[in-house]
Amino acid sequence: MHKGEIIDKLRQMRSEDQSYTDGRILSSVSTKPLNVAIKAYEIFSDTNALDVHVFRSVEKLERGIIEWFGKLLKNRKTAGYITTGGTEANIVALFVAKKTYPKKREILVPESAHYSIQRAADLLDLRIKYVPLDRDFRVDVSEIENRINKDTLAIVATAGTSALGVVDPIEEINELCENIFFHVDAAFGGFVIPFLDSKLRLDFSIENMDSITIDPHKMGLAPIPSGAILFRNESYLDRLKTSPTYLPFQTFTLSGSRSGGAIAATWATINYLGMDGYRRVVKRCMENTRFLCRELKKIDVNILVEPELNVVGIRPKNLERVWALLREKGWNILMDTHSKSLRIVVMPHVTEKVIGEFVRDLREIV
Amino acid sequence: MHKGEIIDKLRQMRSEDQSYTDGRILSSVSTKPLNVAIKAYEIFSDTNALDVHVFRSVEKLERGIIEWFGKLLKNRKTAGYITTGGTEANIVALFVAKKTYPKKREILVPESAHYSIQRAADLLDLRIKYVPLDRDFRVDVSEIENRINKDTLAIVATAGTSALGVVDPIEEINELCENIFFHVDAAFGGFVIPFLDSKLRLDFSIENMDSITIDPHKMGLAPIPSGAILFRNESYLDRLKTSPTYLPFQTFTLSGSRSGGAIAATWATINYLGMDGYRRVVKRCMENTRFLCRELKKIDVNILVEPELNVVGIRPKNLERVWALLREKGWNILMDTHSKSLRIVVMPHVTEKVIGEFVRDLREIV
């Protein structure tokens, strides 16, 4: 095909999808990337983060991102790397956990955890013991305590569950993790919690926390693919180091070739927004979340839990019928079958105007 | 930081690296992506291949790529997906292998295999038995045969080894694989072998071959991240299917969120070049490979094996010294410590002119 033909065809196909800017995508954890990020990707589109001997610039950019995370997580020694997303990050965390306690095989995981934890356990031949939730949909810490035994390798907590944006009681779990690997999956909440005016804590001052997953491509507003796995210090990465015979250095990443473009785009995003920028983004999203909740309370839908992050789960009567009717009206909204709820992720593209239209349509339906 | 400042800084940093177009990158398996691919990425930069309920276009593009691979591999039923690269593809292949033969734990792997196979085995708790090479650096099939036992889960072959571009004797290995999973890592060779005028065969007409890794971001000339894992048919993917509670469909990919931009860029690349385009690219690379070999034969360096693909491994006397001096002259060339050789990957940016300059410099050194 000719170049022009290819571009026309792609533009045409893309235009037939929904777009974030039309505002009807309600359950997405991504949003439209910044122009500066797209431009950054373009400048680095031919680079490979694996080939540090060729592309030293990419190594510098990645180091810059990890240092930035170090500030966010109040620990200058923070080590880690930019993954393709939260799944790779969760796999890497549990891989390191297994190398830390090679004789143990069991992990304790909240029932609300992301499915990638199950995937990671399946890959790594770890046994999952699921832990039930309390009535606020947080993992029940006393139930964790009941399940700990000498085979307990790791405990996983979530900071921002997929269905409801709930944050597990991280500080209480921390108390139980002296000789157990403690991983926090903050793929969604990692770019929210540090910028909230709340008592929620999510950083390496939580002394037994070993690793944390934070996705720049979710609330970090960077383009996909950009996840991050962050460890307390460099020694964790040493457990994954390998020496490919054809490379003049050791490598520890799970992926081999990695897009320097994605790293540059992430670097551009965090530097464009900065800590203050993220604080503003989070403030606006939380204001919209509270606005949404106020509007929802005027109609007969059940809000499952008072949101701490910018995710709202509702359980109207005739859940499946309401879901189908909303989709008929063009709302792209997801239902979680475990918590039996519809989820609204109040990303920056879910504006006050969008919320108003959504609640109006929902009121007509219920 | 301001947008302009960020772009200036990134341009500055990028300009301090080597670039493919300056021609001195000799050991890279990637090259400069096509403009049409960069443009395609941009159009789809805000899409997520996981969210098929939002971005149906990306699903269509990916299906188009897999169908194209079906033609390449002479099997309309070919199934698979676009991974972040060869490592993910190799992990997924062995993950499926393990699910196919859940009671077996041992895999037979050539000593020359890519390090990602070792990584995958480590993740999946599989035991590797390494198989030595014959004097042409191909895996020794009789040595594979000696090692097969009732615990043999899978045999791995490489079509284009990292160090020397050697192709293992796939058709002979095929004979041994009736009740053993057979995976071919053709991350490099997958976009070369089908376009060669040679008797090498690499497709699903090899009847016991279960899966094949082919990286579009290597000789497919697509931008990173773009790998592919391809199976004989859909039933293999079924073994990986999972049902996230918050998604209205099953998913089988190892990554969660995936860049629709990368998929669009890959689609653009294969449609721009087409089968004929790849044939031309491969023809030129092979001509340059033969030119390089002719020139090298005029000087005192040992070519380890007559190349079948566009990779040349040389072992000059005083290997490490020669390597250091080449690097001093600005040649970005890698040494493989296992085969004790310097590798030249004759990608499209390694032109006749570059080869001439390289051989001139090498002659001065040896």
XYZ file of C-alpha atoms in Angstrom:
732
model
C 0.000 0.000 0.000
C 1.049 3.597 -0.556
C 1.859 5.808 2.399
C -1.109 8.120 1.819
C -3.495 5.210 1.499
C -2.245 3.716 4.779
C -2.608 6.977 6.675
C -6.100 7.630 5.248
C -7.224 4.129 6.157
C -5.871 4.433 9.718
C -7.436 7.872 10.229
C -10.741 6.514 8.954
C -10.653 3.505 11.268
C -9.642 5.585 14.266
C -12.463 8.061 13.638
C -15.022 5.253 13.903
C -13.994 4.471 17.497
C -15.026 6.454 20.499
C -12.546 9.069 21.640
C -11.739 10.322 25.120
C -12.663 13.840 24.102
C -16.244 12.913 23.214
C -16.477 12.171 26.924
C -18.533 8.995 26.946
C -15.695 6.682 28.002
C -16.475 6.275 31.695
C -14.532 3.225 32.862
C -11.119 3.822 31.371
C -8.004 4.146 33.502
C -6.214 5.885 30.638
C -6.874 9.202 28.978
C -5.660 11.248 26.036
C -1.854 11.680 26.225
C -0.356 15.185 26.215
C 0.998 16.558 22.931
C 4.399 16.990 24.516
C 4.467 13.245 25.247
C 3.602 12.320 21.663
C 6.324 14.647 20.435
C 8.820 13.134 22.887
C 7.932 9.650 21.662
C 8.574 10.744 18.104
C 12.046 12.119 18.881
C 13.026 8.819 20.530
C 11.002 6.455 18.321
C 14.103 4.696 16.973
C 15.753 4.061 20.352
C 15.919 0.906 22.449
C 16.307 1.139 26.221
C 18.048 -2.257 26.225
C 20.866 -0.924 24.065
C 22.348 1.411 26.677
C 25.701 1.205 24.899
C 24.102 2.970 21.911
C 21.351 5.105 23.460
C 22.818 6.611 26.620
C 20.183 9.337 26.508
C 17.406 6.833 27.212
C 19.270 5.483 30.227
C 19.558 9.045 31.559
C 15.862 9.719 31.020
C 14.889 6.503 32.776
C 17.203 7.298 35.686
C 15.507 10.695 35.880
C 12.078 9.078 36.097
C 13.172 6.679 38.856
C 14.701 9.586 40.826
C 11.416 11.435 40.484
C 9.624 8.391 41.891
C 12.172 8.413 44.687
C 10.931 11.882 45.656
C 7.315 10.800 45.355
C 7.970 7.781 47.574
C 10.167 9.645 50.079
C 13.175 7.420 49.547
C 16.202 8.547 47.577
C 17.359 4.935 47.217
C 14.274 3.846 45.256
C 15.291 1.556 42.384
C 13.308 0.050 39.545
C 12.493 0.442 35.892
C 9.836 1.393 33.365
C 7.822 -1.690 32.459
C 5.222 -2.132 29.735
C 2.529 -1.812 32.366
C 1.220 -2.957 35.717
C 1.103 -6.630 34.783
C 4.823 -6.792 34.031
C 5.482 -4.790 37.206
C 3.434 -7.197 39.346
C 5.146 -10.210 37.773
C 8.570 -8.710 38.443
C 7.678 -7.914 42.060
C 6.584 -11.483 42.775
C 9.569 -12.851 40.842
C 11.871 -10.899 43.164
C 9.794 -12.020 46.165
C 10.296 -15.647 45.142
C 14.037 -15.089 44.810
C 14.029 -13.464 48.251
C 12.314 -16.421 49.943
C 13.061 -19.322 47.593
C 11.672 -21.975 49.912
C 8.229 -20.437 50.397
C 5.409 -20.763 47.921
C 2.226 -19.158 49.204
C 0.994 -15.602 48.668
C -1.895 -13.877 50.410
C -3.969 -11.829 48.013
C -7.157 -9.793 48.562
C -10.183 -11.071 46.663
C -10.312 -7.649 45.019
C -6.780 -7.822 43.569
C -6.148 -7.244 39.868
C -6.188 -10.421 37.752
C -2.538 -9.907 36.857
C -1.593 -11.109 40.343
C -3.273 -14.410 39.592
C -1.462 -14.468 36.245
C 1.868 -13.817 37.954
C 1.256 -16.577 40.509
C 0.316 -18.986 37.731
C 3.517 -18.148 35.829
C 5.711 -18.352 38.912
C 4.110 -21.481 40.321
C 3.040 -19.738 43.488
C -0.060 -20.747 45.416
C -2.620 -18.006 46.036
C -4.675 -17.892 49.194
C -7.418 -15.358 48.631
C -8.354 -13.171 51.571
C -11.946 -11.892 51.929
C -12.856 -8.221 52.160
C -14.489 -6.290 54.967
C -17.769 -4.490 54.399
C -15.904 -1.459 53.014
C -14.401 -3.698 50.325
C -10.933 -3.448 51.909
C -9.003 -6.609 52.596
C -9.728 -7.876 56.107
C -6.418 -7.670 57.982
C -7.421 -10.139 60.682
C -8.193 -12.634 57.912
C -4.699 -12.085 56.519
C -3.282 -12.727 59.969
C -5.244 -15.979 60.230
C -3.770 -17.243 56.993
C -0.099 -16.474 57.597
C 1.989 -19.586 58.041
C 5.611 -20.611 57.575
C 5.047 -21.013 53.827
C 3.834 -17.414 53.388
C 6.115 -15.806 50.847
C 4.373 -12.523 50.138
C 1.363 -10.369 50.934
C -0.146 -8.235 48.209
C -2.227 -5.122 48.845
C -3.941 -2.888 46.322
C -3.964 0.906 46.403
C -6.898 1.586 44.143
C -8.776 -1.614 43.245
C -9.935 -2.068 39.665
C -13.603 -2.191 40.523
C -14.004 0.428 43.246
C -10.738 2.323 43.673
C -10.523 1.091 47.252
C -7.213 1.301 49.134
C -6.325 -1.690 51.306
C -5.164 -0.912 54.885
C -1.496 -0.762 53.951
C -0.163 0.445 57.294
C -1.917 -2.335 59.187
C -0.694 -4.979 56.735
C 2.799 -3.535 57.091
C 2.776 -4.637 60.744
C 2.476 -8.280 59.652
C 5.279 -8.278 57.087
C 8.502 -8.493 59.001
C 9.709 -11.697 57.303
C 7.251 -11.663 54.464
C 7.637 -9.837 51.153
C 5.176 -6.928 50.962
C 4.098 -5.768 47.520
C 1.625 -2.950 46.910
C -0.138 -2.784 43.543
C -0.730 0.949 43.186
C -0.988 0.833 39.402
C -3.922 3.209 39.616
C -3.508 4.922 43.013
C 0.207 5.620 42.787
C -0.344 8.891 40.971
C -3.347 9.863 43.124
C -2.673 9.089 46.784
C 0.530 11.156 47.167
C -1.370 14.203 45.889
C -4.467 13.889 48.076
C -5.262 15.915 51.168
C -5.986 12.784 53.148
C -4.319 10.627 55.742
C -3.652 7.830 53.219
C 0.016 6.953 53.113
C 1.813 5.260 50.222
C 5.587 5.504 50.271
C 8.718 3.756 51.502
C 8.375 5.257 54.978
C 6.085 2.223 55.400
C 9.044 0.232 56.564
C 8.234 -3.312 55.434
C 6.975 -2.367 52.002
C 9.385 -3.983 49.542
C 7.943 -3.034 46.175
C 5.256 -0.966 44.554
C 3.674 -0.979 41.108
C 2.762 2.467 39.761
C 1.568 2.967 36.193
C 2.502 6.268 34.583
C 0.038 5.348 31.785
C -2.901 5.443 34.181
C -3.240 8.481 36.476
C 0.315 9.511 35.525
C -1.318 10.530 32.216
C 1.624 9.192 30.174
C 0.906 7.178 27.029
C 0.786 3.362 26.974
C 3.138 1.427 27.378
C 4.421 2.843 30.650
C 4.307 1.038 33.944
C 6.838 1.151 36.753
C 8.111 -1.352 39.267
C 9.798 0.340 42.199
C 11.822 -1.314 44.938
C 13.119 -0.019 48.245
C 16.688 -0.151 46.950
C 19.018 -1.518 44.280
C 19.633 -4.833 46.038
C 16.271 -6.155 44.890
C 17.236 -5.707 41.242
C 20.451 -7.633 41.862
C 18.301 -10.716 42.407
C 17.188 -10.534 38.762
C 20.505 -9.689 37.137
C 21.638 -11.806 34.228
C 24.561 -11.567 31.791
C 23.543 -12.087 28.154
C 26.615 -13.376 26.323
C 26.231 -10.831 23.544
C 25.863 -7.721 25.703
C 28.663 -5.892 27.508
C 26.578 -5.365 30.656
C 24.156 -7.106 32.978
C 20.433 -6.640 32.628
C 17.614 -7.175 35.108
C 14.465 -6.157 33.214
C 11.874 -8.760 32.307
C 11.397 -7.315 28.816
C 14.396 -7.315 26.502
C 14.057 -4.560 23.902
C 12.169 -1.635 25.385
C 10.786 1.443 23.684
C 12.968 4.478 24.348
C 10.061 6.446 22.895
C 7.777 5.354 25.721
C 10.418 6.320 28.289
C 10.938 9.734 26.712
C 7.164 10.249 26.629
C 6.910 9.377 30.315
C 9.790 11.687 31.149
C 8.114 14.494 29.193
C 4.797 13.938 30.972
C 6.141 14.003 34.523
C 8.363 16.981 33.784
C 5.591 18.890 32.066
C 3.140 18.356 34.900
C 5.547 18.211 37.828
C 4.378 17.526 41.373
C 2.226 20.665 41.312
C 0.625 19.689 38.030
C -0.353 16.294 39.369
C -1.722 17.926 42.519
C -3.962 20.102 40.314
C -5.077 17.134 38.169
C -5.920 15.071 41.245
C -7.724 17.987 42.889
C -9.947 18.461 39.848
C -10.645 14.740 39.473
C -11.569 14.488 43.158
C -13.844 17.536 42.930
C -15.591 15.904 39.975
C -15.802 12.627 41.890
C -17.544 14.383 44.789
C -19.827 16.205 42.351
C -20.727 12.867 40.743
C -21.485 11.335 44.152
C -23.703 14.275 45.154
C -25.669 13.955 41.902
C -25.927 10.175 42.225
C -27.309 10.499 45.738
C -30.282 12.368 44.298
C -31.339 9.270 42.370
C -31.957 5.698 43.355
C -28.559 4.082 42.793
C -26.469 2.586 45.533
C -22.902 3.947 45.846
C -20.998 0.954 47.181
C -18.362 2.800 49.177
C -17.568 6.467 49.800
C -14.704 6.993 47.318
C -11.228 7.901 48.560
C -9.885 7.984 44.993
C -11.498 9.069 41.726
C -13.415 5.833 41.165
C -17.088 5.399 41.960
C -18.888 2.044 42.028
C -22.658 2.010 41.838
C -25.128 -0.840 42.166
C -28.515 0.209 40.809
C -31.422 -2.202 40.991
C -31.627 -4.360 37.830
C -27.891 -3.929 37.407
C -27.536 -5.751 34.097
C -30.526 -4.041 32.526
C -29.252 -0.609 33.563
C -25.852 -1.497 32.138
C -27.370 -2.535 28.797
C -29.487 0.623 28.566
C -26.534 2.861 29.373
C -24.542 1.211 26.629
C -27.433 1.722 24.239
C -27.207 5.417 25.008
C -23.519 5.352 24.044
C -21.976 5.268 27.523
C -18.894 3.122 27.582
C -19.108 1.839 31.119
C -17.928 -1.461 32.606
C -19.600 -3.777 35.078
C -17.548 -5.628 37.671
C -19.021 -9.070 38.230
C -17.303 -9.640 41.579
C -18.482 -6.506 43.370
C -21.624 -6.397 41.215
C -21.263 -2.754 40.338
C -20.802 -0.339 37.486
C -17.594 1.621 37.732
C -16.996 5.220 36.809
C -13.350 6.275 36.699
C -13.300 10.055 36.953
C -10.313 10.652 34.681
C -9.590 14.205 33.454
C -11.762 13.632 30.353
C -14.772 12.894 32.615
C -15.709 16.527 33.144
C -18.553 18.162 35.062
C -20.467 18.438 31.789
C -20.050 14.720 31.041
C -21.098 13.850 34.574
C -24.219 15.980 34.249
C -25.227 14.221 31.016
C -24.489 10.795 32.484
C -26.544 11.321 35.624
C -29.418 12.697 33.528
C -29.401 9.549 31.339
C -29.048 7.302 34.378
C -31.985 8.975 36.122
C -34.167 8.300 33.090
C -33.192 4.639 33.156
C -33.526 3.794 36.873
C 9.006 22.514 32.714
C 7.550 24.260 29.680
C 6.730 22.307 26.560
C 9.396 24.025 24.449
C 12.043 23.462 27.079
C 11.197 19.749 27.280
C 11.347 19.282 23.509
C 14.632 21.199 23.231
C 16.177 19.160 26.023
C 15.044 15.866 24.474
C 16.284 16.859 20.998
C 19.616 17.857 22.507
C 19.990 14.572 24.401
C 18.991 12.498 21.385
C 21.495 14.290 19.169
C 24.349 13.275 21.469
C 23.662 9.573 20.864
C 24.673 7.656 17.809
C 22.026 7.327 15.139
C 21.346 4.543 12.697
C 21.813 6.908 9.799
C 25.414 7.749 10.743
C 25.968 4.072 9.982
C 28.349 3.055 12.741
C 25.848 0.907 14.650
C 26.916 -2.557 13.540
C 25.382 -4.983 16.039
C 21.819 -3.735 16.298
C 18.843 -5.906 15.402
C 16.687 -2.789 15.035
C 16.892 0.061 12.582
C 15.258 3.402 11.915
C 11.458 3.004 11.708
C 9.622 4.185 8.597
C 7.912 7.581 8.699
C 4.590 5.937 7.920
C 4.964 3.833 11.089
C 5.667 6.879 13.271
C 2.640 8.604 11.790
C 0.482 5.508 12.404
C 1.644 5.408 16.020
C 0.644 9.039 16.443
C -2.889 8.471 15.113
C -3.393 5.608 17.581
C -1.294 6.941 20.458
C -4.285 7.190 22.814
C -5.624 3.688 22.204
C -5.319 0.538 24.311
C -5.461 -2.881 22.674
C -6.836 -4.344 25.921
C -9.922 -2.160 25.711
C -11.450 -3.833 22.655
C -14.879 -2.604 23.774
C -13.670 0.963 23.183
C -11.068 0.632 20.434
C -12.465 -1.843 17.935
C -10.137 -0.448 15.269
C -7.079 -1.752 17.118
C -8.575 -5.227 17.325
C -9.145 -5.139 13.559
C -5.581 -3.994 12.891
C -4.163 -6.727 15.097
C -6.338 -9.347 13.404
C -5.002 -8.068 10.078
C -1.415 -8.522 11.250
C -2.055 -12.083 12.462
C -3.740 -12.938 9.142
C -0.704 -11.578 7.337
C 1.502 -13.845 9.471
C -0.850 -16.683 8.550
C 0.081 -16.125 4.896
C 3.765 -15.882 5.756
C 3.589 -19.136 7.728
C 1.389 -20.960 5.200
C -1.404 -21.615 7.661
C -4.666 -19.703 7.614
C -5.448 -20.854 11.146
C -2.417 -19.136 12.685
C -3.385 -17.478 15.980
C -1.455 -15.225 18.320
C -0.939 -11.637 19.308
C 1.412 -8.673 19.231
C 3.678 -8.806 22.274
C 6.101 -6.192 23.550
C 8.936 -8.208 22.058
C 10.581 -11.577 21.712
C 11.017 -12.094 25.447
C 7.289 -11.865 26.160
C 6.648 -14.092 23.133
C 9.082 -16.747 24.373
C 7.588 -16.621 27.874
C 4.073 -17.035 26.471
C 5.138 -19.966 24.278
C 6.647 -21.850 27.218
C 3.687 -20.896 29.433
C 1.365 -22.546 26.894
C 3.754 -25.502 26.624
C 3.557 -25.987 30.385
C -0.225 -25.870 30.271
C -0.150 -28.424 27.439
C 1.988 -30.915 29.389
C 1.376 -29.924 33.016
C 3.215 -32.903 34.479
C 6.483 -32.412 32.618
C 9.158 -29.966 33.681
C 12.226 -30.202 31.485
C 13.027 -28.247 28.338
C 15.840 -28.891 25.877
C 17.510 -25.696 24.773
C 20.498 -25.102 22.472
C 23.510 -23.525 24.162
C 23.162 -20.689 21.641
C 19.568 -19.797 22.607
C 18.619 -16.241 23.548
C 18.864 -15.498 27.286
C 15.106 -14.866 27.417
C 14.544 -18.630 27.234
C 16.512 -19.014 30.458
C 14.471 -16.145 31.923
C 11.228 -17.816 30.899
C 12.301 -21.135 32.415
C 13.286 -19.387 35.627
C 9.886 -17.659 35.819
C 7.956 -20.807 34.966
C 9.971 -23.126 37.195
C 11.080 -25.257 34.287
C 14.394 -27.086 34.267
C 16.684 -26.350 31.328
C 18.935 -28.993 29.849
C 21.359 -27.242 27.529
C 22.251 -29.021 24.320
C 25.697 -28.503 22.748
C 26.230 -27.232 19.210
C 27.857 -28.910 16.249
C 30.870 -27.339 14.572
C 28.608 -25.143 12.446
C 27.166 -23.678 15.664
C 23.800 -25.369 15.066
C 22.282 -27.421 17.851
C 23.367 -31.035 17.597
C 20.190 -33.043 16.917
C 21.643 -36.339 18.095
C 22.477 -34.671 21.392
C 18.846 -33.535 21.680
C 17.746 -37.095 21.028
C 20.061 -38.371 23.779
C 18.506 -36.026 26.299
C 14.828 -36.672 25.608
C 13.116 -38.482 28.448
C 9.605 -38.796 29.837
C 9.955 -35.446 31.610
C 10.733 -33.565 28.379
C 8.125 -30.849 28.038
C 9.462 -28.777 25.161
C 12.275 -28.385 22.681
C 13.361 -24.922 21.663
C 15.142 -24.106 18.412
C 16.445 -20.775 17.194
C 16.069 -19.407 13.681
C 18.760 -16.753 13.721
C 20.889 -16.952 16.872
C 21.829 -13.707 18.608
C 25.559 -14.172 18.118
C 25.862 -15.643 14.641
C 22.457 -15.653 12.958
C 22.618 -19.433 12.726
C 19.431 -21.430 12.047
C 19.033 -24.648 14.013
C 18.029 -27.760 11.988
C 14.317 -27.232 12.461
C 13.087 -29.994 10.163
C 15.248 -32.586 11.872
C 14.146 -31.469 15.332
C 10.562 -31.607 14.119
C 10.945 -35.382 13.716
C 11.552 -35.721 17.471
C 8.603 -33.652 18.654
C 5.559 -35.806 18.345
C 4.574 -35.599 22.015
C 6.819 -32.731 22.913
C 6.010 -29.031 22.526
C 8.143 -27.511 19.770
C 8.846 -23.786 19.942
C 10.967 -21.905 17.416
C 12.455 -18.576 18.444
C 12.631 -16.767 15.103
C 12.642 -13.300 16.659
C 15.325 -12.296 14.175
C 14.967 -14.818 11.337
C 11.188 -14.728 11.025
C 11.272 -11.769 8.664
C 14.312 -13.077 6.748
C 13.975 -16.798 6.081
C 10.599 -16.707 4.244
C 12.082 -14.165 1.814
C 15.339 -15.971 1.036
C 16.117 -17.968 -2.080
C 17.299 -20.903 -0.013
C 16.040 -24.278 1.097
C 15.524 -23.091 4.702
C 11.953 -23.714 5.787
C 10.146 -21.895 8.588
C 6.382 -22.232 8.611
C 3.543 -24.341 9.974
C 3.962 -26.932 7.226
C 6.574 -28.231 9.688
C 3.938 -30.351 11.301
C 5.037 -30.573 14.933
C 5.955 -26.914 15.297
C 3.544 -25.527 17.893
C 4.652 -21.918 18.210
C 6.989 -19.375 16.752
C 8.327 -16.046 17.988
C 8.772 -13.405 15.265
C 9.664 -9.820 16.111
C 8.284 -7.180 13.758
C 10.623 -4.708 15.509
C 13.694 -6.573 14.302
C 13.877 -7.489 10.602
C 10.180 -6.598 10.266
C 11.467 -2.993 10.475
C 8.548 -1.924 12.723
C 9.239 0.280 15.732
C 9.745 -1.099 19.249
C 7.658 -2.451 21.030
C 6.455 -5.067 18.576
C 6.976 -8.766 18.963
C 4.664 -11.570 17.939
C 3.832 -14.969 19.347
C 2.179 -17.193 16.784
C 0.550 -20.562 17.391
C -0.640 -23.238 15.010
C -4.266 -22.481 15.874
C -6.618 -20.777 18.304
C -6.782 -23.711 20.748
C -3.365 -22.798 22.171
C -4.632 -19.370 23.236
C -7.577 -21.004 24.999
C -5.085 -22.454 27.485
C -4.254 -18.918 28.627
C -7.749 -17.453 28.715
C -8.853 -15.684 31.852
C -11.941 -13.662 32.779
C -11.134 -10.413 34.603
C -14.167 -9.547 36.702
C -14.268 -5.980 35.409
C -14.058 -6.759 31.682
C -16.913 -8.012 29.504
C -14.668 -10.497 27.660
C -11.919 -13.033 28.220
C -8.302 -12.136 27.660
C -5.285 -14.329 26.993
C -2.402 -11.875 26.556
C 0.382 -11.758 29.116
C 0.458 -7.942 29.115
C -2.679 -6.128 30.216
C -2.816 -2.665 28.660
C -1.128 -2.722 25.271
C -0.204 0.136 22.990
C -2.633 0.457 20.087
C -0.050 2.841 18.642
C 2.524 0.070 18.394
C -0.017 -2.201 16.698
C -1.002 0.489 14.190
C 2.689 1.151 13.498
C 3.296 -2.543 12.850
C 0.240 -2.742 10.602
C 1.491 0.297 8.663
C 4.958 -1.204 8.256
C 3.863 -4.587 6.913
C 1.291 -3.011 4.615
C 3.730 -0.406 3.332
C 6.416 -2.976 2.567
C 4.239 -5.960 1.732
C 5.718 -9.367 0.911
C 7.531 -7.908 -2.113
C 8.983 -5.086 -0.070
C 10.412 -7.507 2.480
C 11.808 -9.622 -0.339
C 13.654 -6.533 -1.639
C 14.917 -5.574 1.836
C 16.186 -9.095 2.505
C 17.797 -9.316 -0.947
C 19.731 -6.098 -0.354
C 20.793 -7.106 3.162
C 21.992 -10.492 1.906
C 23.920 -8.880 -0.969
C 25.603 -6.605 1.534
C 26.282 -9.589 3.801
C 28.027 -11.400 0.958
C 29.939 -8.236 0.071
C 31.065 -7.937 3.692
C 32.221 -11.564 3.721
C 34.178 -11.123 0.479
C 35.924 -8.060 1.886
C 36.621 -9.773 5.213
C 38.183 -12.735 3.455
C 40.845 -10.380 2.088
C 42.073 -9.668 5.620
C 43.128 -11.870 8.471
C 39.906 -12.331 10.428
C 38.172 -15.618 10.895
C 34.505 -15.768 9.756
C 33.007 -18.341 12.132
C 30.345 -19.741 9.849
C 29.227 -18.995 6.287
C 26.155 -16.819 6.978
C 22.709 -17.970 5.899
C 21.111 -14.817 7.302
C 22.377 -11.235 7.451
C 24.567 -11.743 10.501
C 28.321 -12.253 10.349
C 30.442 -13.394 13.281
C 34.182 -12.837 13.117
C 36.937 -13.967 15.441
C 40.098 -11.978 14.750
C 43.249 -12.739 16.689
C 43.474 -10.652 19.872
C 39.687 -10.478 19.914
C 39.307 -8.149 22.901
C 41.987 -5.760 21.723
C 40.447 -5.548 18.249
C 37.056 -4.925 19.849
C 38.441 -2.096 21.986
C 40.202 -0.469 19.026
C 37.085 -0.675 16.855
C 35.102 1.024 19.587
C 37.767 3.704 19.842
C 37.181 4.377 16.157
C 33.482 4.849 16.857
C 32.190 1.455 15.706
C 29.355 0.275 17.866
C 29.953 -3.441 17.673
C 29.218 -6.170 20.202
C 31.282 -9.147 21.274
C 29.612 -12.421 22.117
C 31.475 -14.085 24.959
C 30.076 -17.558 24.313
C 31.036 -17.902 20.665
C 33.992 -15.549 21.175
C 33.181 -13.413 18.198
C 32.280 -9.924 17.090
C 28.905 -9.743 15.412
C 27.889 -7.596 12.502
C 24.151 -7.474 11.827
C 23.729 -6.277 8.257
C 20.552 -4.274 8.797
C 19.392 -1.869 6.048
C 21.381 0.975 7.631
C 24.600 -1.063 7.230
C 25.179 -0.077 3.621
C 27.974 -0.923 1.186
C 29.618 2.389 2.065
C 29.540 1.617 5.788
C 30.911 -1.865 5.154
C 33.759 -0.414 3.098
C 34.728 1.980 5.889
C 34.448 -0.728 8.521
C 36.653 -3.205 6.677
C 39.213 -0.436 6.026
C 39.368 0.354 9.754
C 39.464 -3.325 10.675
C 42.319 -3.978 8.238
C 44.351 -1.217 9.881
C 43.784 -2.778 13.301
C 44.475 -6.473 12.601
